[in-house]
Coordinates of C-alpha atoms and ligand atoms in Angstrom, one line a residue:
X1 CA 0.0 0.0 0.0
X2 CA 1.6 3.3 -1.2
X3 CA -1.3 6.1 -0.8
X4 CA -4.3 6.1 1.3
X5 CA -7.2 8.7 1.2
X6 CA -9.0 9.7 4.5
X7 CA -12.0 11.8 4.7
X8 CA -14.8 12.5 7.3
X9 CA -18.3 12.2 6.6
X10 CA -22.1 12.7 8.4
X11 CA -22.1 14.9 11.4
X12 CA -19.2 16.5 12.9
X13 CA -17.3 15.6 16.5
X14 CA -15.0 16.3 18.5
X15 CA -11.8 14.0 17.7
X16 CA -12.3 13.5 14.5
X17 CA -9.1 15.8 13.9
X18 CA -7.1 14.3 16.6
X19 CA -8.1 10.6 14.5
X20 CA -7.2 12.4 11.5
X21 CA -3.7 13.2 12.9
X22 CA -3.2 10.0 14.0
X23 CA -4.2 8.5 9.8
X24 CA -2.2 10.6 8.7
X25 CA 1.4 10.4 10.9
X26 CA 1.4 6.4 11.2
X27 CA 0.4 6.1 7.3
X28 CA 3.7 8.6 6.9
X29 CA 5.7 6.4 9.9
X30 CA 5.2 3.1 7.3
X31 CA 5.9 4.9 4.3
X32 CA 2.3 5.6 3.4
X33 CA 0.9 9.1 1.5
X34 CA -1.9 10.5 2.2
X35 CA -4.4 12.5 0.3
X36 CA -6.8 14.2 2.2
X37 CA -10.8 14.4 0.8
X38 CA -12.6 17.1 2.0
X39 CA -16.5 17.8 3.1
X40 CA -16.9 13.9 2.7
X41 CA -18.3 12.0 -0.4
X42 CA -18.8 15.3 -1.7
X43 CA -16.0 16.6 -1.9
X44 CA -14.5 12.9 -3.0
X45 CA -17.0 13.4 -6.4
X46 CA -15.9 17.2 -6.6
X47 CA -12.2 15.9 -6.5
X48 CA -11.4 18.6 -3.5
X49 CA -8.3 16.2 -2.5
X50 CA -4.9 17.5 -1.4
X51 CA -1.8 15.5 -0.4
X52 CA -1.5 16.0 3.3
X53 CA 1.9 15.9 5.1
X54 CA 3.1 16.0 8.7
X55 CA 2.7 19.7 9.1
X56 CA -1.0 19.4 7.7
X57 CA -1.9 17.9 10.9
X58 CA -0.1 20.5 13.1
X59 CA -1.5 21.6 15.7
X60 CA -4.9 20.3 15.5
X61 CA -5.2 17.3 18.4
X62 CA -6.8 20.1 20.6
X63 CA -9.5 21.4 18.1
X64 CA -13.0 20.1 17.8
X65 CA -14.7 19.8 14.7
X66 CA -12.9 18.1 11.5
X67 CA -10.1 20.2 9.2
X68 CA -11.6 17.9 6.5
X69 CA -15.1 19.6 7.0
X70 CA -17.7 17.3 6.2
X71 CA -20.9 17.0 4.3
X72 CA -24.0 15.1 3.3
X73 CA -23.7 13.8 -0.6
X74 CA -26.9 12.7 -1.8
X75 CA -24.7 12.0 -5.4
X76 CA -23.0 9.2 -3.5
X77 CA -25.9 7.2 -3.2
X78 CA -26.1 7.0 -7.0
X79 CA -24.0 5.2 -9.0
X80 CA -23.1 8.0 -11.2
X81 CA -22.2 9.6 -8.1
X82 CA -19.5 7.1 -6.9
X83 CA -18.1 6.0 -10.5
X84 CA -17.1 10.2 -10.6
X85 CA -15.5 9.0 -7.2
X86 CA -13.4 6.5 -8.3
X87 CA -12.1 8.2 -11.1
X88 CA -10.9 10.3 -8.4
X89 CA -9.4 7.5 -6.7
X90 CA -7.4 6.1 -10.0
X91 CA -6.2 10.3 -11.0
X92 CA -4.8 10.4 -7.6
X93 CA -3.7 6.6 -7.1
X94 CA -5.5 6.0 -4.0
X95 CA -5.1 2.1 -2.8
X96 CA -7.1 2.4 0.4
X97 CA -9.7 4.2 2.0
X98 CA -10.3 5.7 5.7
X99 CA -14.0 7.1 6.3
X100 CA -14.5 9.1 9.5
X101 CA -18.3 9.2 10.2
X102 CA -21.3 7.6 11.5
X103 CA -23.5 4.5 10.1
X104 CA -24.9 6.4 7.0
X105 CA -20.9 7.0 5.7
X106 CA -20.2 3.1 6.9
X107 CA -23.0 2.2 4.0
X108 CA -21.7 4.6 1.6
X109 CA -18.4 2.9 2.2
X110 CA -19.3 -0.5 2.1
X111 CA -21.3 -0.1 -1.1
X112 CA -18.6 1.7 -2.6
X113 CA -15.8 -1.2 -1.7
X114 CA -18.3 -3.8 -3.3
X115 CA -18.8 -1.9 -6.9
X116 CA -14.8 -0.8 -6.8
X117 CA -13.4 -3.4 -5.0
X118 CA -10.9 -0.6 -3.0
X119 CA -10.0 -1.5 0.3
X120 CA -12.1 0.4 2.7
X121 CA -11.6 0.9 7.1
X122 CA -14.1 2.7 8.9
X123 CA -13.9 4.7 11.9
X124 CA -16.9 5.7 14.5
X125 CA -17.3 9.0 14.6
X126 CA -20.5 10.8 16.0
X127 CA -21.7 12.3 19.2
X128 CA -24.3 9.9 19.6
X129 CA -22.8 6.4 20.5
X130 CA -25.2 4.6 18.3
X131 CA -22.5 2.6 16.2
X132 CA -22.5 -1.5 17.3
X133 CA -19.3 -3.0 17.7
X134 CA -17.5 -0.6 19.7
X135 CA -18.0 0.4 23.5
X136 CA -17.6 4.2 22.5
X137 CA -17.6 6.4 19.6
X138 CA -15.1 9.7 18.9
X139 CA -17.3 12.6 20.1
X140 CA -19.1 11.2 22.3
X141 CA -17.2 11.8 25.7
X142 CA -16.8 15.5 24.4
X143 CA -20.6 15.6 24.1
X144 CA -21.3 14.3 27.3
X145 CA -19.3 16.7 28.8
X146 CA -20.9 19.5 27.4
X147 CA -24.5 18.1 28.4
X148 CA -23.0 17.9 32.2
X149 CA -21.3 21.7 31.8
X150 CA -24.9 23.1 30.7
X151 CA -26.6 20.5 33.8
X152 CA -24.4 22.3 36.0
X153 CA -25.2 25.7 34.6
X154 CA -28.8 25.2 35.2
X155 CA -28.5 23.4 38.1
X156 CA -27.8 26.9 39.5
X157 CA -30.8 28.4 38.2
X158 CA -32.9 26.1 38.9
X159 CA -31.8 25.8 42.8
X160 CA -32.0 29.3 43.0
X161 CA -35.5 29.8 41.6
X162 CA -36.5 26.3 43.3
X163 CA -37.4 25.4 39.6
X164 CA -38.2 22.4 37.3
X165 CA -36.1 21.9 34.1
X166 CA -36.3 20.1 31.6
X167 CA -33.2 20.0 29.0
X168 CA -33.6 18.5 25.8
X169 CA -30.3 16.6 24.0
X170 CA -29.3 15.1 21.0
X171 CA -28.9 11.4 20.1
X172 CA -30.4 10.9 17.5
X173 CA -32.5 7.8 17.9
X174 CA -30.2 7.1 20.8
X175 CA -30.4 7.7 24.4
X176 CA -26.6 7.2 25.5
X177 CA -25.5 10.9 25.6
X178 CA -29.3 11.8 27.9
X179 CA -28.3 8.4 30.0
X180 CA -24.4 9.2 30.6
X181 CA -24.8 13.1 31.5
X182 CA -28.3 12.0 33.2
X183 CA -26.3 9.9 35.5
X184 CA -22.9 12.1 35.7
X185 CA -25.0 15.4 36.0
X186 CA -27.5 14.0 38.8
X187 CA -30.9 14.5 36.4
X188 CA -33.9 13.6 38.8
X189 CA -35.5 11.4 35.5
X190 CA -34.0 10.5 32.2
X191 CA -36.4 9.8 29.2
X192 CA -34.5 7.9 26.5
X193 CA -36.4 6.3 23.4
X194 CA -35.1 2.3 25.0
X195 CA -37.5 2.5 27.5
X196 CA -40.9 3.5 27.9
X197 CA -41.9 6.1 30.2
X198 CA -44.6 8.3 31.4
X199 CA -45.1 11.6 32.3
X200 CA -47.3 11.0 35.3
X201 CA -44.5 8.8 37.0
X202 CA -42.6 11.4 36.3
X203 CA -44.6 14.6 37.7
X204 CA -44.9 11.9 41.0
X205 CA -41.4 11.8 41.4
X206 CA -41.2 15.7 41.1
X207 CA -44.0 16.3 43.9
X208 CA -42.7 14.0 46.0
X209 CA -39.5 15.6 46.0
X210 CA -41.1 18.6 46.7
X211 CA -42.7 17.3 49.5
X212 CA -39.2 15.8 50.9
X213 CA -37.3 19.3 50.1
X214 CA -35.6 19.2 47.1
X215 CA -35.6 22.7 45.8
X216 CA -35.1 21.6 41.9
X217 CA -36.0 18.9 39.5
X218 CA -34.2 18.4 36.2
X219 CA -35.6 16.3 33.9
X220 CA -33.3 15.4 30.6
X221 CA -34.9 14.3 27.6
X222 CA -33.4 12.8 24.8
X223 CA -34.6 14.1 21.3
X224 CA -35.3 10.1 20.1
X225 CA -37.6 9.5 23.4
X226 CA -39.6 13.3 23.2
X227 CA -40.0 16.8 22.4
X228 CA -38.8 18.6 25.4
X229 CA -41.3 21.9 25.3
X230 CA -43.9 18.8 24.5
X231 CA -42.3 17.4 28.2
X232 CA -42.5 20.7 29.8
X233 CA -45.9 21.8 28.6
X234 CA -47.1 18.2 30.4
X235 CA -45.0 18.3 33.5
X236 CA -47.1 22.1 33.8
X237 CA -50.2 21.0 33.1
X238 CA -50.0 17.8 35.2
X239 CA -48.4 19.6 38.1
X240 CA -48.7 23.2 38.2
X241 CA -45.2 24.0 38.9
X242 CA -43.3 26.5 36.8
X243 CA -41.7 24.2 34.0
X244 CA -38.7 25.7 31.9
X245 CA -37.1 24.1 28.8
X246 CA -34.2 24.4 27.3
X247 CA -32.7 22.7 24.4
X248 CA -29.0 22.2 24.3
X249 CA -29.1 22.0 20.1
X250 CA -25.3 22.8 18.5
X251 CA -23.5 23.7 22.1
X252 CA -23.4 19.7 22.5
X253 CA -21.2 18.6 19.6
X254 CA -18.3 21.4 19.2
X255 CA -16.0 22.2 21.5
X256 CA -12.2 21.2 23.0
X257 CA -12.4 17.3 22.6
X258 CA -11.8 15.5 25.9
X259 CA -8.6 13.5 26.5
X260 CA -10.6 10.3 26.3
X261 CA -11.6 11.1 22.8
X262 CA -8.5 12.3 21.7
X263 CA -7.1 9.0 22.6
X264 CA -9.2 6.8 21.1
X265 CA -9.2 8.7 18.5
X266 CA -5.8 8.5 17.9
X267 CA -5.8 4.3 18.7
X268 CA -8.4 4.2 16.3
X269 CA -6.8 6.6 13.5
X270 CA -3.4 4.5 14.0
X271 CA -5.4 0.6 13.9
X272 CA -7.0 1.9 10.6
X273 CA -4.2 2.8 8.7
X274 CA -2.7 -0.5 9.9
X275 CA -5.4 -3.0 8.9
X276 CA -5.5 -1.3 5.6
X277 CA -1.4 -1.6 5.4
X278 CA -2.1 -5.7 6.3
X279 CA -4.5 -6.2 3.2
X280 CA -7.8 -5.6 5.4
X281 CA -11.1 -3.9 4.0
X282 CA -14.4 -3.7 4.7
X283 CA -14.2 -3.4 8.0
X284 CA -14.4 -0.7 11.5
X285 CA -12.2 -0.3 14.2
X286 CA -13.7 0.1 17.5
X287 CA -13.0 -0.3 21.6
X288 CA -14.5 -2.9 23.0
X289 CA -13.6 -3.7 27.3
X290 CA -10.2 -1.0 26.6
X291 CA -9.6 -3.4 23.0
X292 CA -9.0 -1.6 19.9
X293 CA -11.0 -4.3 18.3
X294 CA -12.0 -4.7 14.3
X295 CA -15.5 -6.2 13.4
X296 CA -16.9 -6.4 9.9
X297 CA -19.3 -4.0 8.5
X298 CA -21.5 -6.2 7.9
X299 CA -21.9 -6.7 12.0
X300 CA -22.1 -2.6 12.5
X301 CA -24.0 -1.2 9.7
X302 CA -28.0 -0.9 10.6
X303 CA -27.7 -3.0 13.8
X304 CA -29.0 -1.9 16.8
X305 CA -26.8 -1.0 19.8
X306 CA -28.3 -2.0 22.9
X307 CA -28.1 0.9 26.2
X308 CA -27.2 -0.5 29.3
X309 CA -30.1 -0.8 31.5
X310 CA -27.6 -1.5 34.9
X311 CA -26.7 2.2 34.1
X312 CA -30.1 3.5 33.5
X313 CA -31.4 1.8 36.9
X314 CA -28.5 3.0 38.9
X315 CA -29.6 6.7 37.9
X316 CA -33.2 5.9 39.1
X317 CA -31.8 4.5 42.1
X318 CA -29.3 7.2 42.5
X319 CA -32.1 10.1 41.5
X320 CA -34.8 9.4 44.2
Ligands
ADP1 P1 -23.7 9.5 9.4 O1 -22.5 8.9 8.7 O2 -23.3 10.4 10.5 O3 -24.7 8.4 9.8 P2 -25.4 10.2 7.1 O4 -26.4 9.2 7.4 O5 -25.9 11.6 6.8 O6 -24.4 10.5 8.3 O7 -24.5 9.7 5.9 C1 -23.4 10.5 5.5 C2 -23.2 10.3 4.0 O8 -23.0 8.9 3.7 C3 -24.5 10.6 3.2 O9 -24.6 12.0 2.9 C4 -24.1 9.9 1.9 O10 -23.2 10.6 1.1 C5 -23.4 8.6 2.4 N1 -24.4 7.5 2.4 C6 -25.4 7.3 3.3 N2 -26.2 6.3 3.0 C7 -25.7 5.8 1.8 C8 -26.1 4.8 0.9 N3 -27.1 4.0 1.1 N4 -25.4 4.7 -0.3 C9 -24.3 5.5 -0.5 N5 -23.9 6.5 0.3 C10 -24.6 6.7 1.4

């Protein structure tokens, strides 16, 4: 394997440039180039490649977001879409392939390894923890954190004004970001689309509280499980109390990435470039029990990821 392309694709998050460091540098420590594709499969059709070398990736482990930019391509889900693509890949003599992204880019991928045969290596990257066959995915610590910063933000408010809150997050279809800040921030309920709740159990909880002290409630939603004005307007009408709402929206994914992500970003970065330099494709790198681990796509693309439901009892436990 001489040259490699990397790219990032689907939503942004934070380590995705510390992961594209890490492509980059040990591709260069074996001998491999790289050619950097920007704003994803678009920029792949567009041909908006560059050869990247170690001072591309200067100074960038500390930044959130992705140097690559990234973008949705609708023309990569058409054929004529990726056979402009692999032109690209023959003008610029790309041998292997590193996508950066979430489930939807893992398809794109795989589709585009079986018409071209080119060797393809995922990596998980989005906010929302939703991809199977790793533990965690880059972005997603970074995310949490941000959920528990804006907790303890309101948390202030909310004792002050002896208020209920209820804070909206992404996910996607996913609970795990709402379940890990739920549980790290202290959230007195956690609605995640796994498990089926209802808003009368919850105002119960909140009056009982009430009765017991507590001078706030804060409720966290996950987008997949709820609306969170939708949650507020019922928590008011059920209850009476004065029920504000906020939703997190963009603050969650940007930022300084965590250490955590930054280092499995940069295991992950480094295990890709090395199955593709061992005559691997088709497959994603993930962490499984502190593993950098490599599962087929077949295994990771449209499967469900299960939440752990220990976790999501301990907060109830934890919450009363
Ligand atoms: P994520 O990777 O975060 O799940 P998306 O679902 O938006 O984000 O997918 C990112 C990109 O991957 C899409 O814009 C598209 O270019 C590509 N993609 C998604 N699904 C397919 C598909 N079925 N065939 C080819 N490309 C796809």
């Amino acid at each position: 394997m001489q040259r490699i392309g990397v790219l990032t694709s689907g939503g942004d998050a934070s380590g995705m440039n510390s992961c594209i460091r890490a492509v980059v540098r040990k591709a260069i420590y074996h001998g491999i180039e790289v050619i950097g594709i920007k704003r994803g499969y678009s920029g792949f059709i567009e041909a908006e490649m560059y050869p990247m070398n170690l001072g591309s990736v200067a100074d960038i482990i500390h930044r959130g977001g992705t140097i690559l930019h990234t973008a949705r391509s609708e023309r990569f889900k058409t054929k004529e879409g990726r056979a402009l693509a692999m032109e690209n890949v023959q003008r610029f003599g790309i041998q292997g392939l590193v996508v950066i992204g979430g489930d939807g880019s893992f398809t794109g991928a795989s589709i585009f390894h079986q018409e071209y045969g080119i060797p393809v290596i995922c990596v998980p990257g989005t906010i929302d923890n939703d991809i199977a066959g790793t533990d965690y995915t880059i972005g997603f610590d970074t995310a949490v954190n941000n959920v528990v910063d804006a907790i303890n933000k309101i948390r202030d408010t909310a004792t002050s004004h002896e208020r209920t809150f209820v804070i909206e997050v992404m996910g996607r279809g996913s609970g795990n970001i709402a379940l890990a800040a739920g549980l790290a921030g202290g959230a007195e309920s956690i609605l995640i689309p796994e498990i089926p709740f209802n808003v009368q159990d919850i105002c119960h909880k909140l009056l009982s509280g009430l009765k017991r002290g507590k001078l706030h409630s804060i409720i966290l939603v996950a987008e997949g499980a709820a609306s969170g004005l939708e949650i507020g307007k019922q928590i008011k009408e059920l209850t009476g109390l004065d029920t504000k709402v906020t939703i997190l929206g963009h603050l969650q994914r940007g930022g300084i990435p965590t250490a955590f992500d930054r280092t499995l970003a940069a295991r992950l970065g480094a295990k890709a470039v090395e199955l593709l330099k061992d005559g691997e494709t088709n497959k994603m790198v993930g962490i499984k029990s502190g593993e950098i681990v490599a599962t087929d796509l077949t295994e990771v693309i449209g499967q469900p990821k299960s939440i752990d439901k220990e976790m999501y009892e301990l907060a109830k436990i934890l919450s009363i």
